Short mmCIF file of C-alpha atoms (C1' of nucleotides) in Angstrom, two decimals:
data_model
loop_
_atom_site.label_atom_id
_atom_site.label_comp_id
_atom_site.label_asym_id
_atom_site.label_seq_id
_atom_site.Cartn_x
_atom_site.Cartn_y
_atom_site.Cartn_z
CA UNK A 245 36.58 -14.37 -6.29
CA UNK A 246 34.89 -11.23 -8.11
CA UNK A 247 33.46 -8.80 -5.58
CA UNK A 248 30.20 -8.43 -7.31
CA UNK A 249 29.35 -4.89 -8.01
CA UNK A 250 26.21 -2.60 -8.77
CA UNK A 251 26.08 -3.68 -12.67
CA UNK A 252 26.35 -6.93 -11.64
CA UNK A 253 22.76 -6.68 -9.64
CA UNK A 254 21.54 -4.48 -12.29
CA UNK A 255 21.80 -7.45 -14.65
CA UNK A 256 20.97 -10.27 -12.61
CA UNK A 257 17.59 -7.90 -12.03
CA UNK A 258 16.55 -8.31 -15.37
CA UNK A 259 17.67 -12.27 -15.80
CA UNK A 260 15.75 -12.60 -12.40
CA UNK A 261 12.51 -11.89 -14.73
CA UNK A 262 13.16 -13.87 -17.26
CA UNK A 263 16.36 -15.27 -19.55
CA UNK A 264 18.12 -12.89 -21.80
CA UNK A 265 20.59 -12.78 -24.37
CA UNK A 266 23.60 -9.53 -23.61
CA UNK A 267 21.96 -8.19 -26.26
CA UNK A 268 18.68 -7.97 -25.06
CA UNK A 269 20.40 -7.18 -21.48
CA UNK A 270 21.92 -3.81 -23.36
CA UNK A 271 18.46 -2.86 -24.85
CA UNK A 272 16.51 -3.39 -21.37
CA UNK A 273 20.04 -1.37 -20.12
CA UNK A 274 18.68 1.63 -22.30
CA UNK A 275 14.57 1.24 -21.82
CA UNK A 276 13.35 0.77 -18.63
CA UNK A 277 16.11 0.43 -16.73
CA UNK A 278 18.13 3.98 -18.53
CA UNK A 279 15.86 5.84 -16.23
CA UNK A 280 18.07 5.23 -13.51
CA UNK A 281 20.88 2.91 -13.92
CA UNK A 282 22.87 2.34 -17.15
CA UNK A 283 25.83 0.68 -19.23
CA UNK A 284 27.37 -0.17 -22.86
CA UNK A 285 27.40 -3.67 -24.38
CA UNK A 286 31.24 -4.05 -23.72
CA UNK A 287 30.85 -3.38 -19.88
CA UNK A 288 27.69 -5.91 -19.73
CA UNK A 289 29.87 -8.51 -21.59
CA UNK A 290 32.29 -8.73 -19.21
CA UNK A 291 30.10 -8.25 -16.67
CA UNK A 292 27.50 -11.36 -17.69
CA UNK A 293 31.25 -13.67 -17.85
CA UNK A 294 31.71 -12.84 -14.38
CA UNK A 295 28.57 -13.79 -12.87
CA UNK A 296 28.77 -16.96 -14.88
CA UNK A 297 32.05 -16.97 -13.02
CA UNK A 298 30.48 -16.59 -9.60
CA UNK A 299 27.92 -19.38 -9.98
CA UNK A 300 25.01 -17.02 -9.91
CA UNK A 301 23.92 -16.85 -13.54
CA UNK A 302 24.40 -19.73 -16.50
CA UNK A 303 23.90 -19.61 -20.12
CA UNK A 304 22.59 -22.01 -22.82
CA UNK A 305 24.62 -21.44 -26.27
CA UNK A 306 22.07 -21.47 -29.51
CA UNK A 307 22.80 -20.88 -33.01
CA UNK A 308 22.82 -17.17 -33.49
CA UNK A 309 23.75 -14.91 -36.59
CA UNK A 310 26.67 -13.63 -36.92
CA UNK A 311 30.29 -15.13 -36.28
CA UNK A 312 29.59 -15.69 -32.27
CA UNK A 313 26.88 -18.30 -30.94
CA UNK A 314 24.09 -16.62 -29.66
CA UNK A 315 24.00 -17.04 -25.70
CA UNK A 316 20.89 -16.98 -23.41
CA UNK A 317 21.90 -16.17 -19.60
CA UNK A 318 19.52 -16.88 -16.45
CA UNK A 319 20.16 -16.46 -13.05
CA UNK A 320 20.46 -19.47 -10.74
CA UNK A 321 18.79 -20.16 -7.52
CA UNK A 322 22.09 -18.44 -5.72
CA UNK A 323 21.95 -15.60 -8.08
CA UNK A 324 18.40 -15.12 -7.04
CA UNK A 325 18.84 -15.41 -2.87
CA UNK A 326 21.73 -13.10 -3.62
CA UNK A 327 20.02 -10.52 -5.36
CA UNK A 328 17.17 -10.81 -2.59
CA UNK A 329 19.35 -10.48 -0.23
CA UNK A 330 21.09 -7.60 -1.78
CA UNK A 331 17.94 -5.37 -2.48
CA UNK A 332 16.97 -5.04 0.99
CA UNK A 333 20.57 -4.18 2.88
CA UNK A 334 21.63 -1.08 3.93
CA UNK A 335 22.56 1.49 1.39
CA UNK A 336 25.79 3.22 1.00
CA UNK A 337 25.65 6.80 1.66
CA UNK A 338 25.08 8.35 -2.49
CA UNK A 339 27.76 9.55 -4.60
CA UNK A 340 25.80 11.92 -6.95
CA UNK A 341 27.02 13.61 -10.24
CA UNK A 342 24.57 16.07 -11.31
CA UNK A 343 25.93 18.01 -14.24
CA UNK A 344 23.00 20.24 -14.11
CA UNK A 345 23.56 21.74 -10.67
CA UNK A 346 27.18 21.99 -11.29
CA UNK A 347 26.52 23.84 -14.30
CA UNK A 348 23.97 26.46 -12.46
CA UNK A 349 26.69 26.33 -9.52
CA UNK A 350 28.65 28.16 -11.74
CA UNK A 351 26.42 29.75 -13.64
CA UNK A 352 27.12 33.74 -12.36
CA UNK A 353 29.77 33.45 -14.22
CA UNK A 354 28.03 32.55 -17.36
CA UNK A 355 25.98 35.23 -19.99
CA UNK A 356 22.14 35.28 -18.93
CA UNK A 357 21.15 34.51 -22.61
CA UNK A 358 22.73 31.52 -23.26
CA UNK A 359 22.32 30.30 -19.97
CA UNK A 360 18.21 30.41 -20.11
CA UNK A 361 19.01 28.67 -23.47
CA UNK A 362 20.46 25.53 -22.04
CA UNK A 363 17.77 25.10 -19.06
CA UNK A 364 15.40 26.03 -21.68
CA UNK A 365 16.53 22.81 -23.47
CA UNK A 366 16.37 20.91 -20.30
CA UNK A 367 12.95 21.98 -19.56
CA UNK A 368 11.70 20.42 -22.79
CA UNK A 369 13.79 17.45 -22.43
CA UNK A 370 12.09 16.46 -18.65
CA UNK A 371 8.34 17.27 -20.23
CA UNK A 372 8.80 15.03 -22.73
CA UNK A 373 10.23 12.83 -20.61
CA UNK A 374 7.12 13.74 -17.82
CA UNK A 375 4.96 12.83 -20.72
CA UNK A 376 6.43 9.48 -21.07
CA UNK A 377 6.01 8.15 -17.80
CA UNK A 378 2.75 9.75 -17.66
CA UNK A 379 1.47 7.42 -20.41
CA UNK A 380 2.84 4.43 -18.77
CA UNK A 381 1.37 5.18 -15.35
CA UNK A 382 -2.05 5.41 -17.19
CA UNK A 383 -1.32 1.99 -18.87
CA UNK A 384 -1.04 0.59 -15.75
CA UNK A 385 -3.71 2.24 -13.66
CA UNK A 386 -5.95 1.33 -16.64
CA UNK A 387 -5.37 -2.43 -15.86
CA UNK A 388 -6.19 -2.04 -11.79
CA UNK A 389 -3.03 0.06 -9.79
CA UNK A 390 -1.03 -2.71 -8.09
CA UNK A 391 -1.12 -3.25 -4.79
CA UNK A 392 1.18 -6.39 -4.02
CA UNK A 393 4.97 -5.35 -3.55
CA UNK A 394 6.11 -8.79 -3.94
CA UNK A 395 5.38 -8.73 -7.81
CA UNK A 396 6.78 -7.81 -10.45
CA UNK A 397 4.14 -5.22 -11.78
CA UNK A 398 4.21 -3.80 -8.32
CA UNK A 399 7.96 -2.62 -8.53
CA UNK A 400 7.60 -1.15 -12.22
CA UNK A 401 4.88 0.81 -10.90
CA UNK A 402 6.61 2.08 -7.90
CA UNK A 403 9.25 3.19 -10.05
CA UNK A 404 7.53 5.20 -12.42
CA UNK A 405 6.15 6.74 -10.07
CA UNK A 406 9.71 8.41 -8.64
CA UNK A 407 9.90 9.41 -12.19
CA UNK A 408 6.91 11.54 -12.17
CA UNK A 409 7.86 12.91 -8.73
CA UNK A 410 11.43 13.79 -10.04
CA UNK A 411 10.74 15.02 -13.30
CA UNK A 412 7.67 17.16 -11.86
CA UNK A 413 9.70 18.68 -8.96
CA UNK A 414 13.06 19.69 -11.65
CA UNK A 415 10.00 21.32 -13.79
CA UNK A 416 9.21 23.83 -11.24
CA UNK A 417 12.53 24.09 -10.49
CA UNK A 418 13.91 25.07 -13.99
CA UNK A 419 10.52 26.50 -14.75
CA UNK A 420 11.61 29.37 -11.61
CA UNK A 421 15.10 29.35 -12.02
CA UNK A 422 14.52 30.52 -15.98
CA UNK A 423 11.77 33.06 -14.59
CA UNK A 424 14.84 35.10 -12.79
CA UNK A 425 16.79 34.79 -16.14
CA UNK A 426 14.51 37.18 -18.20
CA UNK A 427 15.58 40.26 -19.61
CA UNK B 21 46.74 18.33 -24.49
CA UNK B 22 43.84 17.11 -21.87
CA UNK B 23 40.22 17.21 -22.61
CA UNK B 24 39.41 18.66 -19.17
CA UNK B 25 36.55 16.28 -17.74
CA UNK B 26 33.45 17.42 -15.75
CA UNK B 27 35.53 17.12 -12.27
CA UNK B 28 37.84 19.73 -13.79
CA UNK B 29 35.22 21.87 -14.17
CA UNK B 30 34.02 21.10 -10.71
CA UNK B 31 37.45 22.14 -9.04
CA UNK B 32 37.98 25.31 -11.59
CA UNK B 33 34.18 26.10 -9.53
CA UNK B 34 35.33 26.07 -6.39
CA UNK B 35 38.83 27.96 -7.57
CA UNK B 36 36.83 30.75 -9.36
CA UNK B 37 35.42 31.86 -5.83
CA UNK B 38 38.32 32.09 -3.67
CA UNK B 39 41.92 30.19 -3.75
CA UNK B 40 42.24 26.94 -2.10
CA UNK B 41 44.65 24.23 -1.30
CA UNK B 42 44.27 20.46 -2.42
CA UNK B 43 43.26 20.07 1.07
CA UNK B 44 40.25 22.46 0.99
CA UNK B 45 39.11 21.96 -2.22
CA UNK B 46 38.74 18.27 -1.19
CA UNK B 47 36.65 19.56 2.15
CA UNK B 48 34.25 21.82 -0.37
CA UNK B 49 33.90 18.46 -2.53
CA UNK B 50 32.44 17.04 0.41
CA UNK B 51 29.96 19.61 1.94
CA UNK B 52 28.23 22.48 -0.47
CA UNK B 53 29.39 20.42 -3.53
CA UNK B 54 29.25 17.40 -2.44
CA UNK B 55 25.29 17.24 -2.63
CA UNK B 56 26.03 17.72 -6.84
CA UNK B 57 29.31 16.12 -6.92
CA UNK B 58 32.07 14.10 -5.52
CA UNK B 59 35.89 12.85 -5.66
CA UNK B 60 38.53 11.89 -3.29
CA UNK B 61 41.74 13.88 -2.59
CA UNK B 62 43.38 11.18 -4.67
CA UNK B 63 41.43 12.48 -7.79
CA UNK B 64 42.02 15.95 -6.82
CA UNK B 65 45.53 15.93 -6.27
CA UNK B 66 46.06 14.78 -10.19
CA UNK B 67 43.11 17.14 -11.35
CA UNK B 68 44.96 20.31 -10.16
CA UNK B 69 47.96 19.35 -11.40
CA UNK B 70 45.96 18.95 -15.17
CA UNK B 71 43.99 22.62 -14.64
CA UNK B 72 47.58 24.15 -14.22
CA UNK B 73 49.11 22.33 -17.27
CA UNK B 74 46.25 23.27 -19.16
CA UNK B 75 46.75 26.82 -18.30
CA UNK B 76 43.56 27.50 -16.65
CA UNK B 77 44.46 27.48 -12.60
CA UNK B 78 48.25 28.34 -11.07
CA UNK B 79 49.40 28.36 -7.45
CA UNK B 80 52.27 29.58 -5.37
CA UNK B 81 53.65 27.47 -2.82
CA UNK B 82 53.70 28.02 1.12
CA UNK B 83 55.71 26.27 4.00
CA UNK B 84 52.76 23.90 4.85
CA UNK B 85 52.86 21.76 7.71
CA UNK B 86 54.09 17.93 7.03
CA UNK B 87 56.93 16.99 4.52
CA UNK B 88 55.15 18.75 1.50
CA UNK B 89 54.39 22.37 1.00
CA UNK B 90 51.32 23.97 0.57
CA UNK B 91 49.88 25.07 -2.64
CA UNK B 92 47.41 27.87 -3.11
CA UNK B 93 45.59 27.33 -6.45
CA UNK B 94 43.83 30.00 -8.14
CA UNK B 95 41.72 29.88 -11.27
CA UNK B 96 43.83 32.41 -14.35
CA UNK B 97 41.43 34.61 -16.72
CA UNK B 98 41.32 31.51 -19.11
CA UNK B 99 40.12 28.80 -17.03
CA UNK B 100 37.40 31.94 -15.64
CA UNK B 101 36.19 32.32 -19.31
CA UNK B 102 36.85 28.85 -20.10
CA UNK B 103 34.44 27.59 -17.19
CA UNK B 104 31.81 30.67 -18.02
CA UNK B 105 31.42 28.84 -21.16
CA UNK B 106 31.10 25.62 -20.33
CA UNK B 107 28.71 26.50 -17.96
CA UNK B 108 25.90 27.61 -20.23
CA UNK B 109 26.73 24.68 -23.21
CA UNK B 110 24.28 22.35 -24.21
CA UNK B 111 24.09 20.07 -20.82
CA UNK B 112 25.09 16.17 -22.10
CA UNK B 113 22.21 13.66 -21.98
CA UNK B 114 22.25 12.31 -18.30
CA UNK B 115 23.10 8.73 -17.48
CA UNK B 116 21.93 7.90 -13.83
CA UNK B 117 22.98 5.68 -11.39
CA UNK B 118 20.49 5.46 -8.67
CA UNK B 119 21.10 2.30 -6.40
CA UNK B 120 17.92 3.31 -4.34
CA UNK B 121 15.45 2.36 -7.16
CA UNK B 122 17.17 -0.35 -8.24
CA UNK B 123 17.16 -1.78 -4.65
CA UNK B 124 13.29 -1.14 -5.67
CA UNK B 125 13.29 -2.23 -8.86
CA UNK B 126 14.71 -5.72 -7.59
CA UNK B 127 12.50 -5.68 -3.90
CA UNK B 128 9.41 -7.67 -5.36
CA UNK B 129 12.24 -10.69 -4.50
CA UNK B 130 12.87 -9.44 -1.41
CA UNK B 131 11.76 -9.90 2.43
CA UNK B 132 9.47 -7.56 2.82
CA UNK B 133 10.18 -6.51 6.65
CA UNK B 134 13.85 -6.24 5.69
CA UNK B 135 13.07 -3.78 2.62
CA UNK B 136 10.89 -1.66 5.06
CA UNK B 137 13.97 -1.33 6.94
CA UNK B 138 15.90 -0.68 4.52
CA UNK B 139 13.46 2.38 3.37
CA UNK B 140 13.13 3.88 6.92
CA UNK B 141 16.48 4.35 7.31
CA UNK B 142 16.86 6.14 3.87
CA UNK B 143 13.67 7.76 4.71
CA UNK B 144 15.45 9.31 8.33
CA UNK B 145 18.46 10.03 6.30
CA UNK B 146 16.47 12.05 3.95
CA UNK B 147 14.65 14.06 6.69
CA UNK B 148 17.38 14.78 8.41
CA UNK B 149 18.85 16.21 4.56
CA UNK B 150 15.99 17.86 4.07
CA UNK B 151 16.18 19.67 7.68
CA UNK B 152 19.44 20.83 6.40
CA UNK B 153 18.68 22.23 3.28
CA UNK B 154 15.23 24.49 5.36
CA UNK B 155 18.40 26.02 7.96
CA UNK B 156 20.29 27.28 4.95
CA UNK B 157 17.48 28.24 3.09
CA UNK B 158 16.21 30.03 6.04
CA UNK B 159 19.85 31.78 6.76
CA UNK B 160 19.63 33.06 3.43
CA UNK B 161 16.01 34.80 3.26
CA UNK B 162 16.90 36.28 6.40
CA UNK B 163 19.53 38.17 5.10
CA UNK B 164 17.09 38.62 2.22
CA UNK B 165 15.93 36.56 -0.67
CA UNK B 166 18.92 36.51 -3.42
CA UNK B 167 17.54 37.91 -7.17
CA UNK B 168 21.01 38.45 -9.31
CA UNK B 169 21.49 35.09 -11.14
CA UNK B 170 24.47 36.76 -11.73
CA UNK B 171 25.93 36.65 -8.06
CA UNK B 172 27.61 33.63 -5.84
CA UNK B 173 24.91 33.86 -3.65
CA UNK B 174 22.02 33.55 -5.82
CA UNK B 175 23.07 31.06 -7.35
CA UNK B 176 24.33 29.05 -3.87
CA UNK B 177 20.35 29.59 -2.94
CA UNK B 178 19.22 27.88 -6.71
CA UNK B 179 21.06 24.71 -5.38
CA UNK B 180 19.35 24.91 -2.02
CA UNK B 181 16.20 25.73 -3.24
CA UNK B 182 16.74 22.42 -5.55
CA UNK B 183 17.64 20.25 -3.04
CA UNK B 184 14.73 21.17 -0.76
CA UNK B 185 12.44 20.37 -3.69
CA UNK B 186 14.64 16.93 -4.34
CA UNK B 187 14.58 15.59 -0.81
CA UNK B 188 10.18 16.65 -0.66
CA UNK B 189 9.35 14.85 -3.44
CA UNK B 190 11.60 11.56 -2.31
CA UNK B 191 10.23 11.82 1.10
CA UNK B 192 6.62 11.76 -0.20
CA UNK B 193 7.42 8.59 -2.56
CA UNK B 194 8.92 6.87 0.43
CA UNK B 195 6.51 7.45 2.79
CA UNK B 196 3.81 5.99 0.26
CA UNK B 197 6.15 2.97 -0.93
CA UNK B 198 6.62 1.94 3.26
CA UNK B 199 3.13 2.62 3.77
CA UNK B 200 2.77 -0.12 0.57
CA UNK B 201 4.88 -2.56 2.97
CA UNK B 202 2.72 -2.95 6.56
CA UNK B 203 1.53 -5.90 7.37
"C1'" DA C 121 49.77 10.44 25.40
"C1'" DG C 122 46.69 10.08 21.82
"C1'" DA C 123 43.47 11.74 18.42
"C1'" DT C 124 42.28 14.92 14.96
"C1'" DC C 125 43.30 18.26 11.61
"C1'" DC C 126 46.10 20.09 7.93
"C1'" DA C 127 48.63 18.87 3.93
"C1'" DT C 128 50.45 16.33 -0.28
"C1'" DG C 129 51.56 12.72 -2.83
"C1'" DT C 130 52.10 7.54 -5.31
"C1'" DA C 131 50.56 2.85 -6.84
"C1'" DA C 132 47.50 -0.70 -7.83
"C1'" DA C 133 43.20 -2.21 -8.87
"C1'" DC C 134 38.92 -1.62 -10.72
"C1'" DC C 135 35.16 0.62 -13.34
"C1'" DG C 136 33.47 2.68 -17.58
"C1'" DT C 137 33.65 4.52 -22.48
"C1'" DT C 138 34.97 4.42 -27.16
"C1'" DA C 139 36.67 2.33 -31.08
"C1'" DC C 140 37.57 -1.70 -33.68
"C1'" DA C 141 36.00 -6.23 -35.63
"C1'" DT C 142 32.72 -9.65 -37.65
"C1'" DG C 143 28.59 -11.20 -39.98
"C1'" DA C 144 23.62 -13.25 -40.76
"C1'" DT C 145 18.71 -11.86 -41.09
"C1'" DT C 146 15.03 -8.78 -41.98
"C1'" DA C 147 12.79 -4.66 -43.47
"C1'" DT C 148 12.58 -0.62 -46.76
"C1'" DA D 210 20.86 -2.17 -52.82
"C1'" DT D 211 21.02 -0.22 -48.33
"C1'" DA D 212 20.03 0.22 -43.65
"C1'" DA D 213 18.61 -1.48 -39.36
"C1'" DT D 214 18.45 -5.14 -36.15
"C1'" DC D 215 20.37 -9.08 -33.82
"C1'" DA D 216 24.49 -10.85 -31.84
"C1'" DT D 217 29.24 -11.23 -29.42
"C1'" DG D 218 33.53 -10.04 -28.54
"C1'" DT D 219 38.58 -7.43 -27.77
"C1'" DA D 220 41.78 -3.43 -26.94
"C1'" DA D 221 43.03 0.97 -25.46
"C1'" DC D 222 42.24 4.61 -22.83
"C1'" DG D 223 40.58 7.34 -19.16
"C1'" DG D 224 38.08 7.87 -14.71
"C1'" DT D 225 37.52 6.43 -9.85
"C1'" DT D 226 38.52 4.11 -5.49
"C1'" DT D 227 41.41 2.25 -2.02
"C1'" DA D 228 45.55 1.58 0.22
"C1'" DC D 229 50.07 3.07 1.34
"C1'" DA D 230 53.25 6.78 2.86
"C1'" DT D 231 54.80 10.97 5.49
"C1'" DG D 232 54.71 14.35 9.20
"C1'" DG D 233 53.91 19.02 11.79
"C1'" DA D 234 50.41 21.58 14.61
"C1'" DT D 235 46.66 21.64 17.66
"C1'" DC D 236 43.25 20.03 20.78
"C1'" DT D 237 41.65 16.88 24.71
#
DNA sequence: AGATCCATGTAAACCGTTACATGATTAT
DNA sequence: ATAATCATGTAACGGTTTACATGGATCT
């Protein structure tokens, strides 16, 4: 049987909350999970057959448009004590890939000029995206900050949160790192 | 002929700097790089052997020890300029993969002793990161603080100086998010 | 004597991206 | 009329991991 991988319990996350069609699954994918994990359609797919596969998600076929019935996945009670299970074991040691340092790794090489240009376009790419989880953290501070970690809202929070934190700390950093670029 | 990938430009780096065999570019993949990057020897092996078709790294062999000899890559004045430019061009929107906040993400289902566990440990791993990262910053300012963006060594301190401001603003977010967990 | 380091490679399996393919409904 | 949205799938290719395979030199 399928060794169940990190997709896998990025997807049954999101049919732990509530049913979904892949569709929906690859939108979610993009929106509030992009910000730190992420996939195509034709990977989730595949990957939604094979947890059907391993008993812990089913699907009830409706109607939909198009030439393929439309098919509405949940996770099942094993799914569920699987994915609970999962959250809270030990992590692998990370494998990161981040372009950016690579590319200022190797930056000495590179001319001055264009080289503020690209963090410059960084820079505005992590304020708007600073502004973006700003306005959600408002949203929900303005509705009473959660407290309980066993919900739902809780987690969301939590996790915008890191975003702030990460997005405000690369700021400075770029914001520096351009400073010893000018001219 | 081969689109070279991001790993390519990873290797052509480390081969810019100094030659290297296989071997030792797989040991740099794992300690300065590997905090940006990562790949196995396997990877590396076939990656080489792509830089030098492509014309942008060479090597000349050497009676190495075991039944294969040893080969001494170098980076050629193409793959220099080729990597120069690469280095400043318009950085590809990011798509992250961070297992720790979807552990998160996904803990509202989880045991909430086991998740505090779960966070310490990443939490000591962390520290101990960040005491890393405050050595080799300090080794560097004592020789004096690197200015030239245009010098190995400044830009060796840029990736310090970012990972010092990565691991802080973690450590801070964990620290709240266990505090979030007592009982 | 045994473990670790240096050193390179192949093969199979799996993961991930891109392109191709279809087609109804709804909004502009 | 045209475009966007909803909806699912396959095929080909390329990237990544894991296991297998070899063997000298050096350290404990």
């Amino acid at each position: 049987m399928w060794r169940v991988n990190t997709l896998g319990f990025a997807i049954l996350g999101l049919l732990a909350r509530r049913p979904l069609s892949g569709y929906r699954v690859a939108q979610l994918m993009r929106e509030p999970i992009g910000f730190f994990w992420n996939a195509g359609h034709a990977q989730i797919h595949g990957t939604l057959r094979k947890l059907v596969e391993a008993g812990w998600a089913e699907y009830r076929t409706e109607p939909g448009p198009g030439p393929h019935d439309k098919k509405l996945y949940s996770a099942t009670a094993a799914g569920r004590a699987a994915l609970a299970e999962w959250a809270a074991s030990p992590l692998p040691t990370p494998q990161p890939h981040d372009e950016l340092l690579l590319r200022v790794y190797n930056g000495w090489l590179a001319d001055p000029a264009a080289m503020r240009e690209m963090l410059t376009a960084e820079l505005e790419r992590r304020e708007a995206s600073l502004a973006h989880y700003l306005t959600v953290r408002a949203e929900f501070e303005a509705d009473g900050t959660p407290e309980d970690p066993t919900t739902q809202r809780f987690v969301d929070y939590a996790t915008v949160l890191n975003g702030i934190g990460s997005e405000r700390y690369v700021l400075d950093w770029l914001r520096w790192l351009i400073g010893t670029l000018r001219d």
